[in-house]
Every structure is written in structure tokens, then in C-alpha cells.
Tab-separated table of C-alpha atoms in Angstrom:
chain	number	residue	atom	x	y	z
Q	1	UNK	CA	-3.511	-12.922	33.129
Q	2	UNK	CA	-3.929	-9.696	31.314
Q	3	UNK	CA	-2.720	-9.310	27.751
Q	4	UNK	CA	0.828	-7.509	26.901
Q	5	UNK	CA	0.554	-3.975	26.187
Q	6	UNK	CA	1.472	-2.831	22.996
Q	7	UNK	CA	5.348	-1.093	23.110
Q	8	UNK	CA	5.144	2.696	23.745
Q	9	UNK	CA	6.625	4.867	20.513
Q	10	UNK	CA	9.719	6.221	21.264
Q	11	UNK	CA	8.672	9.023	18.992
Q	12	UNK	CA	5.718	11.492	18.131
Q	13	UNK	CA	3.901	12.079	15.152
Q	14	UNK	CA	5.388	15.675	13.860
Q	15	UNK	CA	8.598	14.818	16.138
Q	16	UNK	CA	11.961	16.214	14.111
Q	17	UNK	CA	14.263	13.103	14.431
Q	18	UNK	CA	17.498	11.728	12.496
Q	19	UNK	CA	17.076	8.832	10.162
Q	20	UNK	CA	19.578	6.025	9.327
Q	21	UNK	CA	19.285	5.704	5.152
Q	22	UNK	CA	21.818	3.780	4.007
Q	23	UNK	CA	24.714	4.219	6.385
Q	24	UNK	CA	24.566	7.832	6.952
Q	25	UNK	CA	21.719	9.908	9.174
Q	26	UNK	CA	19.432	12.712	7.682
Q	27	UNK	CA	17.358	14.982	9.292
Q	28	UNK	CA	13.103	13.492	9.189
Q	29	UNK	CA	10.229	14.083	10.391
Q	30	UNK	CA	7.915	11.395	11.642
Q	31	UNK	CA	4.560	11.959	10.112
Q	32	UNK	CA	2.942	9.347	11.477
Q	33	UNK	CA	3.127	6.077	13.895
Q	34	UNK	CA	1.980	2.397	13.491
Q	35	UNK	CA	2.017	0.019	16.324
Q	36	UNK	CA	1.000	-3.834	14.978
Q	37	UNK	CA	1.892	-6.858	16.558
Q	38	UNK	CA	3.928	-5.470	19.202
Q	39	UNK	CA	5.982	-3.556	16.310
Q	40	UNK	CA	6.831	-0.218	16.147
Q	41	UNK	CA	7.127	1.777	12.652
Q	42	UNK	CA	6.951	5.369	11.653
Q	43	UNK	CA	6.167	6.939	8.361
Q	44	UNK	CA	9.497	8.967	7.737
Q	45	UNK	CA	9.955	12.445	5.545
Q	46	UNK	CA	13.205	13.235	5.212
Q	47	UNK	CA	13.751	17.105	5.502
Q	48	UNK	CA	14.140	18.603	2.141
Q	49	UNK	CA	13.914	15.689	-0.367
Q	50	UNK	CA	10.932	14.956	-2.215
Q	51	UNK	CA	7.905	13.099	-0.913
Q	52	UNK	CA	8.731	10.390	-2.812
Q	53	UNK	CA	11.703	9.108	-0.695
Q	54	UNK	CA	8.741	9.014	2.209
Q	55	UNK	CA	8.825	5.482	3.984
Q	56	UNK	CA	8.282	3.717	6.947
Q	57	UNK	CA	10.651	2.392	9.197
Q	58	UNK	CA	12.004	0.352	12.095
Q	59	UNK	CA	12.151	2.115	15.355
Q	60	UNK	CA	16.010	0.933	15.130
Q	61	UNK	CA	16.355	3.577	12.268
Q	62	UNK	CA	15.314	6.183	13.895
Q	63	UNK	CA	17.074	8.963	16.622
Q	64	UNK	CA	16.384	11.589	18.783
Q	65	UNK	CA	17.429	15.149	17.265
Q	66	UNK	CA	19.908	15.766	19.793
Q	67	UNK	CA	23.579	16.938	20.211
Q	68	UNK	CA	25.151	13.796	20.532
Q	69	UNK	CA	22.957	12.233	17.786
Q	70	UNK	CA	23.677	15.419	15.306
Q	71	UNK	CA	27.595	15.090	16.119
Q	72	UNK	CA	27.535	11.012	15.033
Q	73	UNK	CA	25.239	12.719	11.495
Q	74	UNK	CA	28.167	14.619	11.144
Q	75	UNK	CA	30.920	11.889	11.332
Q	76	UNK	CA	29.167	9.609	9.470
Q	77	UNK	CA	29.094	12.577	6.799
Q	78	UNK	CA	32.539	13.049	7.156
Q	79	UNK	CA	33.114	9.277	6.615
Q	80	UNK	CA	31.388	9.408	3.168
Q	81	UNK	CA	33.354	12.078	2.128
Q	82	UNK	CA	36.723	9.561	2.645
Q	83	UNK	CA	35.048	6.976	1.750
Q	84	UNK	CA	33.324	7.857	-1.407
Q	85	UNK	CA	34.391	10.500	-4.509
Q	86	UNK	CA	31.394	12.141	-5.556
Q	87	UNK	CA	31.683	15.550	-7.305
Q	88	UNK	CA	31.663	14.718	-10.956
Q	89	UNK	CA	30.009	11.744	-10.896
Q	90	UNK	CA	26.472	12.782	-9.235
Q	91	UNK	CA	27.495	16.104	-10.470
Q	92	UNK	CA	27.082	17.275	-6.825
Q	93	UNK	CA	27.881	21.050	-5.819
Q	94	UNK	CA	30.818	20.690	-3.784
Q	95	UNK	CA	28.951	22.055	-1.167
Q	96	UNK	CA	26.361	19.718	-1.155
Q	97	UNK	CA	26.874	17.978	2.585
Q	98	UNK	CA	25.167	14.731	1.769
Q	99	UNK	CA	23.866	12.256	-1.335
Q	100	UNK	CA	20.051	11.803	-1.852
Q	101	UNK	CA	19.008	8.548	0.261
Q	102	UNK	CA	20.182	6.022	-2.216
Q	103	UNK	CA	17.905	3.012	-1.264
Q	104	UNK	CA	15.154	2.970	-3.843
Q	105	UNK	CA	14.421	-0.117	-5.535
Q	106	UNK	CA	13.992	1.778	-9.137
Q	107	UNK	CA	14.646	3.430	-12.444
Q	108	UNK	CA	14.205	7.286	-12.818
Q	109	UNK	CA	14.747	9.499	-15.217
Q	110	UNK	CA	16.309	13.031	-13.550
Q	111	UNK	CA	14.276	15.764	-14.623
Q	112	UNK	CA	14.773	19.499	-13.522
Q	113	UNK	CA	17.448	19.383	-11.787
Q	114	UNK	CA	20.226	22.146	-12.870
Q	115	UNK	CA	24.126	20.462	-13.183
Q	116	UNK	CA	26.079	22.488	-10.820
Q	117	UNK	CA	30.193	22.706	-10.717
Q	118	UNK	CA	31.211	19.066	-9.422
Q	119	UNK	CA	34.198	18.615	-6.997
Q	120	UNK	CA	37.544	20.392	-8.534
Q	121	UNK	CA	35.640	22.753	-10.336
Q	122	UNK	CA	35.702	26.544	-9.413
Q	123	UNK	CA	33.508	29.230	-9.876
Q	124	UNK	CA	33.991	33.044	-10.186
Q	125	UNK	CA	34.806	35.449	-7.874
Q	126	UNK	CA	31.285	37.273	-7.254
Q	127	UNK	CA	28.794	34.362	-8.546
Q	128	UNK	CA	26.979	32.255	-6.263
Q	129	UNK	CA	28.940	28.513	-6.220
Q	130	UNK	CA	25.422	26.941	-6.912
Q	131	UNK	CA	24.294	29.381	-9.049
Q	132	UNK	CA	27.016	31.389	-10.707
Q	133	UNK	CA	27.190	34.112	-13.568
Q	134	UNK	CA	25.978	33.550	-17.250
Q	135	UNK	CA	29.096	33.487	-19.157
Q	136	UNK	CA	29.617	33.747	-22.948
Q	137	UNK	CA	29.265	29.807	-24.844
Q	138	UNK	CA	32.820	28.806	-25.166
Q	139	UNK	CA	34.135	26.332	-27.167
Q	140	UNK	CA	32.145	22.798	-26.753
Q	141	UNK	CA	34.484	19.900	-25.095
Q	142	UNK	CA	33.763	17.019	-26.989
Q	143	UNK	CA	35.043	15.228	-23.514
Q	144	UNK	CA	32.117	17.015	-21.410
Q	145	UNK	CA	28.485	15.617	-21.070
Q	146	UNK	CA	25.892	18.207	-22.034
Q	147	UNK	CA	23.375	19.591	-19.454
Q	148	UNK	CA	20.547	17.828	-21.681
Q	149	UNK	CA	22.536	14.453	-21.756
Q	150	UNK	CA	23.228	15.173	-17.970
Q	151	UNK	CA	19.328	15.819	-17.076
Q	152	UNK	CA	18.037	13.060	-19.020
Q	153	UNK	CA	20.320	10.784	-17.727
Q	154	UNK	CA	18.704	7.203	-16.124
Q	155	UNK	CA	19.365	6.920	-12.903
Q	156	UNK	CA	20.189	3.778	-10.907
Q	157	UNK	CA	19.280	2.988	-7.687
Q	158	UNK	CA	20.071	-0.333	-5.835
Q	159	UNK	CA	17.926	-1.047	-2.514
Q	160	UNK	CA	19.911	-1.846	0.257
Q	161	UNK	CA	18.161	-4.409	2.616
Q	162	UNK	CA	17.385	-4.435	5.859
Q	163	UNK	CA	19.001	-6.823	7.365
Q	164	UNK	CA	22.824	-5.597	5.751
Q	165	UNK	CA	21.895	-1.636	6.524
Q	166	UNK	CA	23.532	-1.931	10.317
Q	167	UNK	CA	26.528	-3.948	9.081
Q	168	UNK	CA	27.267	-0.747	6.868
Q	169	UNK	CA	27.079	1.351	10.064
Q	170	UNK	CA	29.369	-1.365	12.010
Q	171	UNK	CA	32.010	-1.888	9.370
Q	172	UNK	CA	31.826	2.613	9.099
Q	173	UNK	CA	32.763	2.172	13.259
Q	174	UNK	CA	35.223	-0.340	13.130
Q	175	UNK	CA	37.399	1.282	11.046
Q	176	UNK	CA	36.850	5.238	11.402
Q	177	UNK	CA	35.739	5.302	15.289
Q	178	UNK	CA	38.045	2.228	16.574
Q	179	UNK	CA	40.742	2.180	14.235
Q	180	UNK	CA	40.400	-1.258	13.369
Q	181	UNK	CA	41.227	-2.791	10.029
Q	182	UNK	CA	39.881	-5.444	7.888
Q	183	UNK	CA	42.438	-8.311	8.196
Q	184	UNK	CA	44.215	-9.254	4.472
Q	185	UNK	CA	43.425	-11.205	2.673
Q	186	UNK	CA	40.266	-12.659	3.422
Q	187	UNK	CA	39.576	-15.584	5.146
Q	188	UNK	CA	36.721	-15.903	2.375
Q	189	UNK	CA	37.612	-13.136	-0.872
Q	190	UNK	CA	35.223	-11.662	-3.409
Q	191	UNK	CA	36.050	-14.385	-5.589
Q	192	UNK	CA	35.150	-17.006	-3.345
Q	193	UNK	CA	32.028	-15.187	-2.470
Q	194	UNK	CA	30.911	-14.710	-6.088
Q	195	UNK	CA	32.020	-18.315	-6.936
Q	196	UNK	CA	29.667	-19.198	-4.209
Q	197	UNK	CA	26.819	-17.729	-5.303
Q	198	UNK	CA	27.182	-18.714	-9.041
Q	199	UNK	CA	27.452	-22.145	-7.867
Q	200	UNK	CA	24.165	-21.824	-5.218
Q	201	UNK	CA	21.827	-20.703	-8.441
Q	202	UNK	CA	23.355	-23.612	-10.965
Q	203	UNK	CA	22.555	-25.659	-7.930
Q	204	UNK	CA	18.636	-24.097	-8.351
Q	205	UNK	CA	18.461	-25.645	-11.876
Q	206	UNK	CA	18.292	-22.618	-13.867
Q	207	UNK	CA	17.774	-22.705	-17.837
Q	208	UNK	CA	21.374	-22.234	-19.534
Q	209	UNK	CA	20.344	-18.699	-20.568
Q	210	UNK	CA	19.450	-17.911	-16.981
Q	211	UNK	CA	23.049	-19.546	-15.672
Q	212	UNK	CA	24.919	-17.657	-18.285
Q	213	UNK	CA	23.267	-14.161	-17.082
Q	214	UNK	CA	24.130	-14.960	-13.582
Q	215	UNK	CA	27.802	-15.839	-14.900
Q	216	UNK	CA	27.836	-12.599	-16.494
Q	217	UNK	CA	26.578	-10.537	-13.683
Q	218	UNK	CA	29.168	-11.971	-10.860
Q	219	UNK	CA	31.869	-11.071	-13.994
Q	220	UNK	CA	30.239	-7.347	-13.841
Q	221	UNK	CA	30.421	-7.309	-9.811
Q	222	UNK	CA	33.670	-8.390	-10.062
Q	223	UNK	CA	34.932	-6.048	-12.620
Q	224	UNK	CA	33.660	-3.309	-11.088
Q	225	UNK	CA	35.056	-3.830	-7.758
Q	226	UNK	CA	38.358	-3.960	-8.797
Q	227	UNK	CA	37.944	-0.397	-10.704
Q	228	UNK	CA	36.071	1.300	-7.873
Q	229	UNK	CA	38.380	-0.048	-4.445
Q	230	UNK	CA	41.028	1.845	-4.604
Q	231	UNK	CA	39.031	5.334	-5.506
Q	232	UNK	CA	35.541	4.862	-3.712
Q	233	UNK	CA	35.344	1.917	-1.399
Q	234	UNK	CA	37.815	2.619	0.884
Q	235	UNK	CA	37.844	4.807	3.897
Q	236	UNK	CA	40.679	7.414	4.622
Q	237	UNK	CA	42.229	5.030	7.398
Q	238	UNK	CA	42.527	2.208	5.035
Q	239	UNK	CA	44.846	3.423	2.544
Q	240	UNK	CA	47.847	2.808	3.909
Q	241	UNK	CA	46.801	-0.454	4.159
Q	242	UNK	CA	45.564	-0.667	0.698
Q	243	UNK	CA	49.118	0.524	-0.518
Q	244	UNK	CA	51.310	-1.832	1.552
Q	245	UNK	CA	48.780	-4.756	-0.585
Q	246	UNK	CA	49.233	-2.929	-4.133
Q	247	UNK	CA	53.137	-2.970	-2.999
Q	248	UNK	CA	52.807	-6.666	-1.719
Q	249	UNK	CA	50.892	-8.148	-4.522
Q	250	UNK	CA	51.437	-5.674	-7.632
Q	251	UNK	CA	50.034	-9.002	-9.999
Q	252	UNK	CA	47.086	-10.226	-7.384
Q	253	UNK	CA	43.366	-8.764	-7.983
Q	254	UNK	CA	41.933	-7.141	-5.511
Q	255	UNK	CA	38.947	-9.195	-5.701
Q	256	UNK	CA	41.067	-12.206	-4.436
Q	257	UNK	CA	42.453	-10.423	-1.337
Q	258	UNK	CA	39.265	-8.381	0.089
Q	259	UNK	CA	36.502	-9.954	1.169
Q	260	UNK	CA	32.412	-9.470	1.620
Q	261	UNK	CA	32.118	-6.024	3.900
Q	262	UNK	CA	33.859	-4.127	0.680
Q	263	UNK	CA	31.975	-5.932	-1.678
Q	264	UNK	CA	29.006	-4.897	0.308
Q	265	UNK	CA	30.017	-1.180	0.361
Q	266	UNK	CA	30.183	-1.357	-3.771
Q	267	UNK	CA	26.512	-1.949	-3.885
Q	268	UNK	CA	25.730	1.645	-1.703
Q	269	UNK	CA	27.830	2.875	-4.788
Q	270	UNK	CA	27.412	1.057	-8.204
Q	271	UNK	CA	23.920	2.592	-9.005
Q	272	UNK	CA	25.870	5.956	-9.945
Q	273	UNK	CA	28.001	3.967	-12.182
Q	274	UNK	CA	25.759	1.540	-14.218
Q	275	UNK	CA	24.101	5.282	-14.851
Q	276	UNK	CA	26.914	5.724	-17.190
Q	277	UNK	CA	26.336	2.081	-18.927
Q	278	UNK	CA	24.441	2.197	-22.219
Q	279	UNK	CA	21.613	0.124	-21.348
Q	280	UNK	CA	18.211	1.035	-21.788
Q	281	UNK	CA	15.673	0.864	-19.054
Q	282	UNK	CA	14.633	-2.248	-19.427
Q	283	UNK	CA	17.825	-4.270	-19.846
Q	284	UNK	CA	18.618	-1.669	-16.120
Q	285	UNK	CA	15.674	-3.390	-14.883
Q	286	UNK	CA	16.636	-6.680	-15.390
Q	287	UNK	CA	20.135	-6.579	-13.878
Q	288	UNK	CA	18.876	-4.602	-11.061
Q	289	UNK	CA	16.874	-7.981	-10.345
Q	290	UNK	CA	20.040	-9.782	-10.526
Q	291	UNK	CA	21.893	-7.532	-7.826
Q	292	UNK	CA	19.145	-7.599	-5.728
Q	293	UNK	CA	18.797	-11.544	-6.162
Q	294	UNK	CA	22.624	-11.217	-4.969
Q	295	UNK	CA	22.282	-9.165	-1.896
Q	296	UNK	CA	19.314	-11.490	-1.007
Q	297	UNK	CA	22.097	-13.710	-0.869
Q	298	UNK	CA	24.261	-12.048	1.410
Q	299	UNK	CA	21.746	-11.659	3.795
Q	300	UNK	CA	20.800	-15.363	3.679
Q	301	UNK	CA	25.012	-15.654	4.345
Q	302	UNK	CA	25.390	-12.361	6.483
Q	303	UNK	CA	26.675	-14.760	9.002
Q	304	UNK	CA	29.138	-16.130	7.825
Q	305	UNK	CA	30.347	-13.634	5.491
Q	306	UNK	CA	30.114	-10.280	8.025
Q	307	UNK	CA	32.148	-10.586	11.415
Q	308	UNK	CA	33.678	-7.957	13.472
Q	309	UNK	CA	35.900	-11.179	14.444
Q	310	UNK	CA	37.591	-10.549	11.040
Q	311	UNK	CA	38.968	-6.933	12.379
Q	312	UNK	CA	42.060	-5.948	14.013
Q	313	UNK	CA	43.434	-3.565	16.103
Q	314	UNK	CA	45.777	-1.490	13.733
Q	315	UNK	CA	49.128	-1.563	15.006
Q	316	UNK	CA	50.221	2.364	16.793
Q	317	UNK	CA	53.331	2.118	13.437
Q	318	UNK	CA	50.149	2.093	11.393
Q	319	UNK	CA	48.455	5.097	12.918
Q	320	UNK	CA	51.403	6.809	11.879
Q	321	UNK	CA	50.782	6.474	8.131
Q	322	UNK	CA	47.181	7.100	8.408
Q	323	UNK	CA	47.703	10.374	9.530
């Protein structure tokens, strides 16, 4: 009997396509094709970032530049606007569409890029919004990072894997596309999940300085989900439901009533924030080891922890307050 034939690319070499990064789609070009062991990978550049986000990827990452493909870019876009806040933070133009791909595994230092107005913040009648007019040096706020502190800024970036990128993309459908919600609280919380996973590595025999970094990095995870939920985890169709629990339990953490998809979402998002943490870039380096060691455990638990089972239907009294 004859051997299989290799799988035919569904794609060309110089072919414009869309890219999943992350849960959103971006505009790529495939530069070139690798078929090995009856897998198919392309080496992706994503349209207007720099050649060093170039990487290859799964077939299952990558679409046809078409109509129907370009309209689910642009609800997915829309969907990280609810979902996230970014303006000040990345000190993104407000016009800026969409975030770089955030999936690299590293440390960098920003260098020349320009801080432009973040989200709230006008500019003046005949100036360009990316670009506007030299003005005269007012008064410094004391409040208000300078450009140099800005530029020079270490950036964080926490590498999504895999295996958890289409669960980002399901949990993004579930809720915005089908109207489903995450049903509260959680069979299995953030607590329970972090409690989990402290007690998986004691389990590994650590040293006690090892254990009492891991204790102190699911106390950081868990601190910073309850600050970021309410103002960049959740998407526009959840708040209601994210009140009626703030009403329901006004003395309850938040990390005891969600559970592992929001928790997952934090880690798309916590790189901007540990930017503003006064580590240097080693001590950055060594916690980013410890989130990824975390989201390695995720996907070893993805399922168990990640189940569409665990949405429902919202209720047509809900839909109401949503709008």
C-alpha cells in the first residue's frame, strides 16, 4: 500500500491571511510553509508590527482574508474594547484599533516609541490626535509619568499557551455571540484553583524558599484578580451580572465566587500591570517563570477547570439590563 500523502496547505507562501494571537485576529502574511510529519505550519508576519513578533503557527490559527473572516476580526475587536480598559495604561492613542500581539515569552525595554493622548484625553482642534501641536511646557504634574519614565519603561509580556489560546476564543463566544453567562459562583473558585496548585508543587518537594515563592505568587494572582475583575476582565454583557454579585455578597471576594475562565483572562492582561511594579528585570524574570509554571498548570487541568457545561443561557429579564 502506498504511503499517506502529506496534508495540502490551506495557504500560500505570500498569501494575506488573518491570524488568531491571543484571542483576537490581525491581519499576516504567510511568508513561508512547513509540512513535517503530516503537520502543517506557516511562518506568520503580522502586518505592521515589527519582525520580531514573526512566528510560526498551527494551521488552526490561521484564516482566509475574507468578508466573513474580517467581520469576526472586527467583533472580536469590539469585544476587547468591553472587555479590557486600555488607554492610559498602554498609553494607547484612542484610536489605536488593536494591542500589539501580547504573547511573547519576554522582557523588553520600549524604546522609540512616542506616548500619545491615552483614552479620555483630548487633543486640539486643528492637531493631528496622534500627533498634535507643540504647546508651551506647563506646569509639571507630580501625578503624571514623564515621556522618559514612560519610554524606558520594562515591559511585561506573559506567553499564552497553546493549548488555553482557543478556550479564550470560546469563553469570548459564549458570552458576547450566545449570550451565555458564567454560572455563580463556581463550582471550583479562584481560591480553590490557586489552593490547588500551591498544594500540587508542596506535593513536588520543593525547598522551603521555593514553597514560600510559590505561596507568594498565588497571593499576587489572587490580589490582582480581585483589583482588575470588575474594570478589565469582564465583558460588557457580564456586568449586570457582576453587580447583582457585588449587591449579593458586598463582604465575599471575588476570588471565591469566579472561577478558572476569568482567572485565565487576567493572564492576557497582567503583563501591562506588573510593568508598573518596581522590580528590576531580573526579579520580572523570575516571576514570569512562576506564571508560566502556573498556566502550565492549567493546561495540565484545562479539563476540568474549562467547560462550556459551566455556562448558561441568560435569562430574556437579563438581556434587559445588559442593554
Amino acid at each position: 500500500m502506498a504511503p499517506k500523502q502529506d496534508p495540502k496547505p490551506k495557504f500560500q507562501e505570500g498569501e494575506r491571511v488573518l491570524c488568531f494571537h491571543g484571542p483576537l485576529l490581525y491581519e499576516a502574511k504567510c511568508v513561508k510553509i512547513n509540512v513535517k510529519d503530516k503537520h502543517i505550519k506557516y511562518f506568520i508576519h503580522y502586518s505592521g508590527w515589527n519582525k520580531n513578533w514573526d512566528e510560526w503557527v498551527p494551521e488552526s490559527r490561521v484564516l482566509k482574508y475574507v468578508d466573513s473572516n474580517l467581520q469576526k476580526q472586527k467583533e472580536l475587536q469590539r469585544a476587547n474594547q468591553d472587555h479590557y480598559v486600555e488607554g492610559r495604561m498602554r498609553g494607547a492613542a484612542p484610536n489605536k484599533k488593536i494591542p500589539a500581539p501580547p504573547q511573547k515569552n519576554d522582557v523588553k525595554t520600549k524604546k522609540n516609541k512616542q506616548k500619545t493622548p491615552g483614552a479620555g484625553e483630548g487633543t486640539s482642534s486643528g492637531g493631528d490626535p496622534i500627533h498634535p501641536p507643540r504647546k508651551k511646557r506647563a506646569r509639571v504634574d507630580p501625578t503624571v509619568e514623564s515621556e522618559e519614565t514612560f519610554i524606558n519603561r520594562v515591559e511585561v509580556k506573559v506567553k499564552i499557551p497553546e493549548e488555553l489560546k482557543p478556550w479564550l476564543v470560546d469563553d469570548w463566544d459564549l458570552i458576547t455571540r450566545q449570550k451565555q453567562l458564567f454560572h455563580l459562583p463556581a463550582k471550583k473558585n479562584v481560591d480553590a484553583v490557586l489552593e490547588d496548585y500551591a498544594n500540587y508543587k508542596k506535593s513536588r518537594g520543593n525547598s522551603d524558599s521555593k514553597e514560600f515563592a510559590v505561596n507568594e505568587v498565588v497571593a499576587g494572582i489572587r490580589e490582582y484578580f480581585s483589583v482588575m475583575l470588575g474594570t478589565q476582565l469582564l465583558y460588557k454583557f457580564e456586568r449586570p451580572q457582576y453587580a447583582e454579585i457585588l449587591a449579593n455578597h458586598p463582604d465575599t471576594s471575588m476570588s471565591q465566587i469566579y472561577g478558572a475562565p476569568h482567572l485565565l483572562r487576567l493572564f492576557v492582561r497582567i503583563g501591562a500591570m506588573l510593568a508598573y511594579t518596581p522590580l528590576d528585570e531580573k526579579s520580572l524574570a523570575l516571576l514570569l517563570s512562576y506564571l508560566q509554571d502556573f498556566l502550565k498548570y492549567l493546561v495540565k487541568n484545562s479539563a476540568s477547570l474549562f467547560n462550556a457545561s459551566d455556562y448558561e443561557v441568560a435569562p430574556p429579564e437579563y438581556h434587559r439590563k445588559a442593554v
